[in-house]
GROMACS .gro file of N, CA and C in nm:
model
  315
    1MET      N    1   0.948  -0.230   9.599
    1MET     CA    2   0.851  -0.129   9.639
    1MET      C    3   0.873  -0.095   9.787
    2SER      N    4   0.880   0.033   9.817
    2SER     CA    5   0.903   0.074   9.955
    2SER      C    6   0.774   0.063  10.036
    3GLY      N    7   0.787   0.081  10.165
    3GLY     CA    8   0.672   0.071  10.254
    3GLY      C    9   0.565   0.174  10.222
    4LEU      N   10   0.609   0.293  10.186
    4LEU     CA   11   0.514   0.401  10.154
    4LEU      C   12   0.435   0.368  10.028
    5GLU      N   13   0.503   0.314   9.929
    5GLU     CA   14   0.435   0.277   9.804
    5GLU      C   15   0.339   0.160   9.828
    6ASN      N   16   0.379   0.071   9.918
    6ASN     CA   17   0.292  -0.041   9.955
    6ASN      C   18   0.165   0.010  10.020
    7GLN      N   19   0.181   0.105  10.111
    7GLN     CA   20   0.064   0.164  10.177
    7GLN      C   21  -0.025   0.236  10.077
    8LEU      N   22   0.037   0.302   9.981
    8LEU     CA   23  -0.039   0.372   9.877
    8LEU      C   24  -0.125   0.274   9.799
    9PHE      N   25  -0.067   0.161   9.762
    9PHE     CA   26  -0.143   0.058   9.690
    9PHE      C   27  -0.260   0.009   9.774
   10ASN      N   28  -0.234  -0.018   9.902
   10ASN     CA   29  -0.340  -0.068   9.991
   10ASN      C   30  -0.453   0.034  10.006
   11LEU      N   31  -0.417   0.162  10.014
   11LEU     CA   32  -0.519   0.267  10.028
   11LEU      C   33  -0.605   0.277   9.901
   12LYS      N   34  -0.541   0.271   9.786
   12LYS     CA   35  -0.616   0.278   9.661
   12LYS      C   36  -0.709   0.157   9.647
   13PHE      N   37  -0.658   0.042   9.688
   13PHE     CA   38  -0.739  -0.080   9.682
   13PHE      C   39  -0.859  -0.069   9.776
   14ALA      N   40  -0.837  -0.016   9.895
   14ALA     CA   41  -0.946  -0.001   9.992
   14ALA      C   42  -1.051   0.097   9.940
   15ALA      N   43  -1.008   0.206   9.877
   15ALA     CA   44  -1.102   0.303   9.822
   15ALA      C   45  -1.187   0.239   9.712
   16LYS      N   46  -1.124   0.157   9.630
   16LYS     CA   47  -1.198   0.090   9.523
   16LYS      C   48  -1.298  -0.010   9.581
   17GLN      N   49  -1.259  -0.080   9.686
   17GLN     CA   50  -1.351  -0.174   9.751
   17GLN      C   51  -1.472  -0.100   9.808
   18MET      N   52  -1.447   0.016   9.868
   18MET     CA   53  -1.558   0.095   9.925
   18MET      C   54  -1.656   0.135   9.814
   19THR      N   55  -1.604   0.177   9.700
   19THR     CA   56  -1.690   0.216   9.588
   19THR      C   57  -1.771   0.096   9.539
   20ASN      N   58  -1.706  -0.019   9.528
   20ASN     CA   59  -1.777  -0.139   9.484
   20ASN      C   60  -1.885  -0.180   9.585
   21ASN      N   61  -1.855  -0.169   9.713
   21ASN     CA   62  -1.954  -0.202   9.815
   21ASN      C   63  -2.073  -0.106   9.808
   22ALA      N   64  -2.046   0.020   9.779
   22ALA     CA   65  -2.155   0.118   9.765
   22ALA      C   66  -2.246   0.078   9.649
   23LYS      N   67  -2.185   0.034   9.538
   23LYS     CA   68  -2.266  -0.008   9.423
   23LYS      C   69  -2.351  -0.130   9.457
   24LYS      N   70  -2.294  -0.224   9.532
   24LYS     CA   71  -2.370  -0.342   9.574
   24LYS      C   72  -2.489  -0.302   9.660
   25CYS      N   73  -2.466  -0.210   9.751
   25CYS     CA   74  -2.575  -0.164   9.838
   25CYS      C   75  -2.685  -0.096   9.758
   26GLU      N   76  -2.647  -0.019   9.658
   26GLU     CA   77  -2.747   0.047   9.574
   26GLU      C   78  -2.830  -0.056   9.498
   27LYS      N   79  -2.765  -0.164   9.451
   27LYS     CA   80  -2.838  -0.271   9.383
   27LYS      C   81  -2.937  -0.337   9.478
   28GLN      N   82  -2.890  -0.365   9.600
   28GLN     CA   83  -2.976  -0.429   9.699
   28GLN      C   84  -3.092  -0.338   9.737
   29GLU      N   85  -3.066  -0.208   9.741
   29GLU     CA   86  -3.172  -0.111   9.771
   29GLU      C   87  -3.281  -0.118   9.664
   30LYS      N   88  -3.240  -0.123   9.537
   30LYS     CA   89  -3.338  -0.132   9.428
   30LYS      C   90  -3.419  -0.261   9.438
   31ALA      N   91  -3.352  -0.370   9.472
   31ALA     CA   92  -3.422  -0.497   9.487
   31ALA      C   93  -3.524  -0.490   9.600
   32GLU      N   94  -3.487  -0.427   9.709
   32GLU     CA   95  -3.579  -0.412   9.822
   32GLU      C   96  -3.699  -0.325   9.784
   33LYS      N   97  -3.675  -0.223   9.701
   33LYS     CA   98  -3.786  -0.138   9.657
   33LYS      C   99  -3.885  -0.217   9.572
   34VAL      N  100  -3.831  -0.307   9.487
   34VAL     CA  101  -3.919  -0.391   9.404
   34VAL      C  102  -4.002  -0.481   9.495
   35LYS      N  103  -3.938  -0.542   9.595
   35LYS     CA  104  -4.011  -0.627   9.690
   35LYS      C  105  -4.115  -0.546   9.766
   36LEU      N  106  -4.081  -0.423   9.799
   36LEU     CA  107  -4.173  -0.334   9.869
   36LEU      C  108  -4.299  -0.310   9.786
   37LYS      N  109  -4.280  -0.280   9.658
   37LYS     CA  110  -4.395  -0.255   9.571
   37LYS      C  111  -4.484  -0.378   9.559
   38LYS      N  112  -4.422  -0.496   9.546
   38LYS     CA  113  -4.499  -0.620   9.536
   38LYS      C  114  -4.578  -0.645   9.663
   39ALA      N  115  -4.515  -0.618   9.778
   39ALA     CA  116  -4.583  -0.640   9.906
   39ALA      C  117  -4.702  -0.545   9.921
   40ILE      N  118  -4.686  -0.421   9.876
   40ILE     CA  119  -4.796  -0.324   9.884
   40ILE      C  120  -4.910  -0.366   9.793
   41GLN      N  121  -4.877  -0.414   9.674
   41GLN     CA  122  -4.980  -0.457   9.580
   41GLN      C  123  -5.058  -0.577   9.634
   42LYS      N  124  -4.990  -0.662   9.710
   42LYS     CA  125  -5.057  -0.779   9.768
   42LYS      C  126  -5.133  -0.742   9.896
   43GLY      N  127  -5.110  -0.621   9.945
   43GLY     CA  128  -5.178  -0.578  10.067
   43GLY      C  129  -5.106  -0.622  10.194
   44ASN      N  130  -4.981  -0.666  10.181
   44ASN     CA  131  -4.902  -0.712  10.295
   44ASN      C  132  -4.826  -0.591  10.353
   45MET      N  133  -4.890  -0.519  10.442
   45MET     CA  134  -4.831  -0.394  10.494
   45MET      C  135  -4.714  -0.421  10.588
   46GLU      N  136  -4.721  -0.528  10.666
   46GLU     CA  137  -4.609  -0.559  10.757
   46GLU      C  138  -4.484  -0.595  10.678
   47GLY      N  139  -4.501  -0.676  10.574
   47GLY     CA  140  -4.388  -0.711  10.487
   47GLY      C  141  -4.336  -0.590  10.414
   48ALA      N  142  -4.429  -0.502  10.373
   48ALA     CA  143  -4.388  -0.379  10.303
   48ALA      C  144  -4.304  -0.292  10.395
   49ARG      N  145  -4.343  -0.283  10.522
   49ARG     CA  146  -4.268  -0.203  10.618
   49ARG      C  147  -4.125  -0.258  10.635
   50ILE      N  148  -4.114  -0.388  10.642
   50ILE     CA  149  -3.982  -0.452  10.657
   50ILE      C  150  -3.894  -0.422  10.535
   51HIS      N  151  -3.953  -0.435  10.416
   51HIS     CA  152  -3.876  -0.409  10.293
   51HIS      C  153  -3.838  -0.261  10.283
   52ALA      N  154  -3.926  -0.174  10.330
   52ALA     CA  155  -3.894  -0.031  10.329
   52ALA      C  156  -3.778  -0.001  10.423
   53GLU      N  157  -3.780  -0.062  10.541
   53GLU     CA  158  -3.668  -0.043  10.636
   53GLU      C  159  -3.538  -0.093  10.577
   54ASN      N  160  -3.545  -0.208  10.510
   54ASN     CA  161  -3.424  -0.264  10.448
   54ASN      C  162  -3.372  -0.172  10.337
   55ALA      N  163  -3.463  -0.116  10.257
   55ALA     CA  164  -3.422  -0.026  10.149
   55ALA      C  165  -3.354   0.099  10.206
   56ILE      N  166  -3.411   0.153  10.313
   56ILE     CA  167  -3.352   0.272  10.376
   56ILE      C  168  -3.215   0.238  10.433
   57ARG      N  169  -3.204   0.123  10.497
   57ARG     CA  170  -3.075   0.082  10.555
   57ARG      C  171  -2.969   0.067  10.447
   58GLN      N  172  -3.007   0.005  10.334
   58GLN     CA  173  -2.912  -0.014  10.224
   58GLN      C  174  -2.869   0.120  10.165
   59LYS      N  175  -2.963   0.214  10.155
   59LYS     CA  176  -2.929   0.347  10.101
   59LYS      C  177  -2.830   0.417  10.193
   60ASN      N  178  -2.855   0.413  10.324
   60ASN     CA  179  -2.764   0.476  10.420
   60ASN      C  180  -2.627   0.411  10.418
   61GLN      N  181  -2.627   0.279  10.406
   61GLN     CA  182  -2.499   0.207  10.402
   61GLN      C  183  -2.421   0.244  10.276
   62ALA      N  184  -2.490   0.258  10.163
   62ALA     CA  185  -2.422   0.297  10.038
   62ALA      C  186  -2.361   0.436  10.054
   63LEU      N  187  -2.435   0.528  10.114
   63LEU     CA  188  -2.381   0.663  10.136
   63LEU      C  189  -2.260   0.660  10.228
   64ASN      N  190  -2.267   0.577  10.332
   64ASN     CA  191  -2.153   0.565  10.425
   64ASN      C  192  -2.030   0.510  10.354
   65PHE      N  193  -2.051   0.409  10.268
   65PHE     CA  194  -1.938   0.353  10.192
   65PHE      C  195  -1.876   0.458  10.101
   66LEU      N  196  -1.962   0.537  10.034
   66LEU     CA  197  -1.910   0.642   9.945
   66LEU      C  198  -1.831   0.747  10.024
   67ARG      N  199  -1.884   0.785  10.140
   67ARG     CA  200  -1.816   0.884  10.225
   67ARG      C  201  -1.680   0.831  10.269
   68MET      N  202  -1.679   0.708  10.318
   68MET     CA  203  -1.553   0.650  10.365
   68MET      C  204  -1.455   0.632  10.250
   69GLY      N  205  -1.505   0.591  10.135
   69GLY     CA  206  -1.418   0.574  10.018
   69GLY      C  207  -1.353   0.704   9.976
   70SER      N  208  -1.429   0.813   9.982
   70SER     CA  209  -1.370   0.942   9.943
   70SER      C  210  -1.265   0.987  10.044
   71ARG      N  211  -1.288   0.956  10.172
   71ARG     CA  212  -1.186   0.991  10.274
   71ARG      C  213  -1.058   0.910  10.252
   72VAL      N  214  -1.074   0.781  10.226
   72VAL     CA  215  -0.957   0.696  10.202
   72VAL      C  216  -0.883   0.743  10.076
   73ASP      N  217  -0.959   0.783   9.974
   73ASP     CA  218  -0.898   0.832   9.851
   73ASP      C  219  -0.819   0.960   9.876
   74ALA      N  220  -0.873   1.048   9.961
   74ALA     CA  221  -0.802   1.172   9.994
   74ALA      C  222  -0.670   1.141  10.064
   75VAL      N  223  -0.672   1.044  10.154
   75VAL     CA  224  -0.549   1.005  10.224
   75VAL      C  225  -0.450   0.945  10.125
   76SER      N  226  -0.499   0.864  10.032
   76SER     CA  227  -0.408   0.802   9.934
   76SER      C  228  -0.344   0.908   9.845
   77GLN      N  229  -0.417   1.014   9.814
   77GLN     CA  230  -0.358   1.121   9.734
   77GLN      C  231  -0.248   1.194   9.811
   78ARG      N  232  -0.269   1.212   9.942
   78ARG     CA  233  -0.163   1.274  10.023
   78ARG      C  234  -0.040   1.185  10.028
   79VAL      N  235  -0.062   1.055  10.043
   79VAL     CA  236   0.051   0.961  10.047
   79VAL      C  237   0.123   0.961   9.912
   80GLN      N  238   0.046   0.969   9.803
   80GLN     CA  239   0.108   0.971   9.671
   80GLN      C  240   0.194   1.095   9.654
   81SER      N  241   0.148   1.209   9.703
   81SER     CA  242   0.230   1.330   9.690
   81SER      C  243   0.356   1.316   9.775
   82ALA      N  244   0.347   1.247   9.889
   82ALA     CA  245   0.466   1.223   9.972
   82ALA      C  246   0.565   1.133   9.898
   83VAL      N  247   0.515   1.031   9.829
   83VAL     CA  248   0.601   0.942   9.751
   83VAL      C  249   0.671   1.020   9.641
   84MET      N  250   0.597   1.107   9.574
   84MET     CA  251   0.655   1.187   9.466
   84MET      C  252   0.762   1.282   9.521
   85MET      N  253   0.735   1.343   9.633
   85MET     CA  254   0.833   1.434   9.695
   85MET      C  255   0.960   1.357   9.733
   86LYS      N  256   0.942   1.235   9.780
   86LYS     CA  257   1.058   1.153   9.817
   86LYS      C  258   1.143   1.123   9.692
   87GLN      N  259   1.077   1.094   9.580
   87GLN     CA  260   1.149   1.066   9.456
   87GLN      C  261   1.221   1.191   9.405
   88VAL      N  262   1.154   1.305   9.412
   88VAL     CA  263   1.215   1.430   9.367
   88VAL      C  264   1.335   1.464   9.454
   89THR      N  265   1.321   1.444   9.585
   89THR     CA  266   1.431   1.472   9.677
   89THR      C  267   1.552   1.384   9.644
   90GLY      N  268   1.525   1.257   9.616
   90GLY     CA  269   1.635   1.167   9.577
   90GLY      C  270   1.702   1.211   9.449
   91SER      N  271   1.623   1.253   9.352
   91SER     CA  272   1.678   1.299   9.224
   91SER      C  273   1.762   1.426   9.243
   92MET      N  274   1.711   1.516   9.325
   92MET     CA  275   1.783   1.640   9.351
   92MET      C  276   1.916   1.613   9.421
   93ALA      N  277   1.916   1.517   9.512
   93ALA     CA  278   2.041   1.482   9.580
   93ALA      C  279   2.144   1.432   9.479
   94GLY      N  280   2.098   1.350   9.384
   94GLY     CA  281   2.188   1.301   9.280
   94GLY      C  282   2.242   1.413   9.193
   95VAL      N  283   2.157   1.508   9.160
   95VAL     CA  284   2.199   1.622   9.077
   95VAL      C  285   2.302   1.706   9.151
   96VAL      N  286   2.279   1.732   9.278
   96VAL     CA  287   2.371   1.813   9.357
   96VAL      C  288   2.507   1.744   9.367
   97LYS      N  289   2.505   1.612   9.386
   97LYS     CA  290   2.629   1.536   9.393
   97LYS      C  291   2.706   1.547   9.260
   98SER      N  292   2.634   1.535   9.149
   98SER     CA  293   2.697   1.546   9.018
   98SER      C  294   2.753   1.685   8.995
   99MET      N  295   2.680   1.786   9.038
   99MET     CA  296   2.728   1.924   9.021
   99MET      C  297   2.853   1.949   9.106
  100ASP      N  298   2.856   1.894   9.227
  100ASP     CA  299   2.974   1.910   9.312
  100ASP      C  300   3.096   1.848   9.245
  101SER      N  301   3.078   1.726   9.192
  101SER     CA  302   3.193   1.662   9.128
  101SER      C  303   3.232   1.737   9.000
  102ALA      N  304   3.138   1.794   8.929
  102ALA     CA  305   3.169   1.870   8.807
  102ALA      C  306   3.243   2.000   8.842
  103LEU      N  307   3.206   2.064   8.952
  103LEU     CA  308   3.270   2.188   8.992
  103LEU      C  309   3.414   2.164   9.043
  104LYS      N  310   3.435   2.048   9.103
  104LYS     CA  311   3.567   2.016   9.157
  104LYS      C  312   3.668   1.986   9.045
  105SER      N  313   3.620   1.937   8.934
  105SER     CA  314   3.712   1.901   8.826
  105SER      C  315   3.747   2.016   8.735
   0.00000   0.00000   0.00000
């Protein structure tokens, strides 16, 4: 595997990690919302405020992970097109070489 293909793999892996982290944050946000509701029912407003802040933070973090993941994915697609162009260029060079030898004979 060439360096470019290695980088492509790493970029795809990073994008997948970002998506997974976003899902984890969304789960934690839901858990914080449940804690928030329980705290409100018990009349614990200070605890409810803390859980609300945590839920908001988790939601923002999930959005940031999704944003970053989509950017990394866009870069990986550009790298993939570069890898494909490199392969096509190599194939074309082989074809031209074969045609030259066929024309000479």
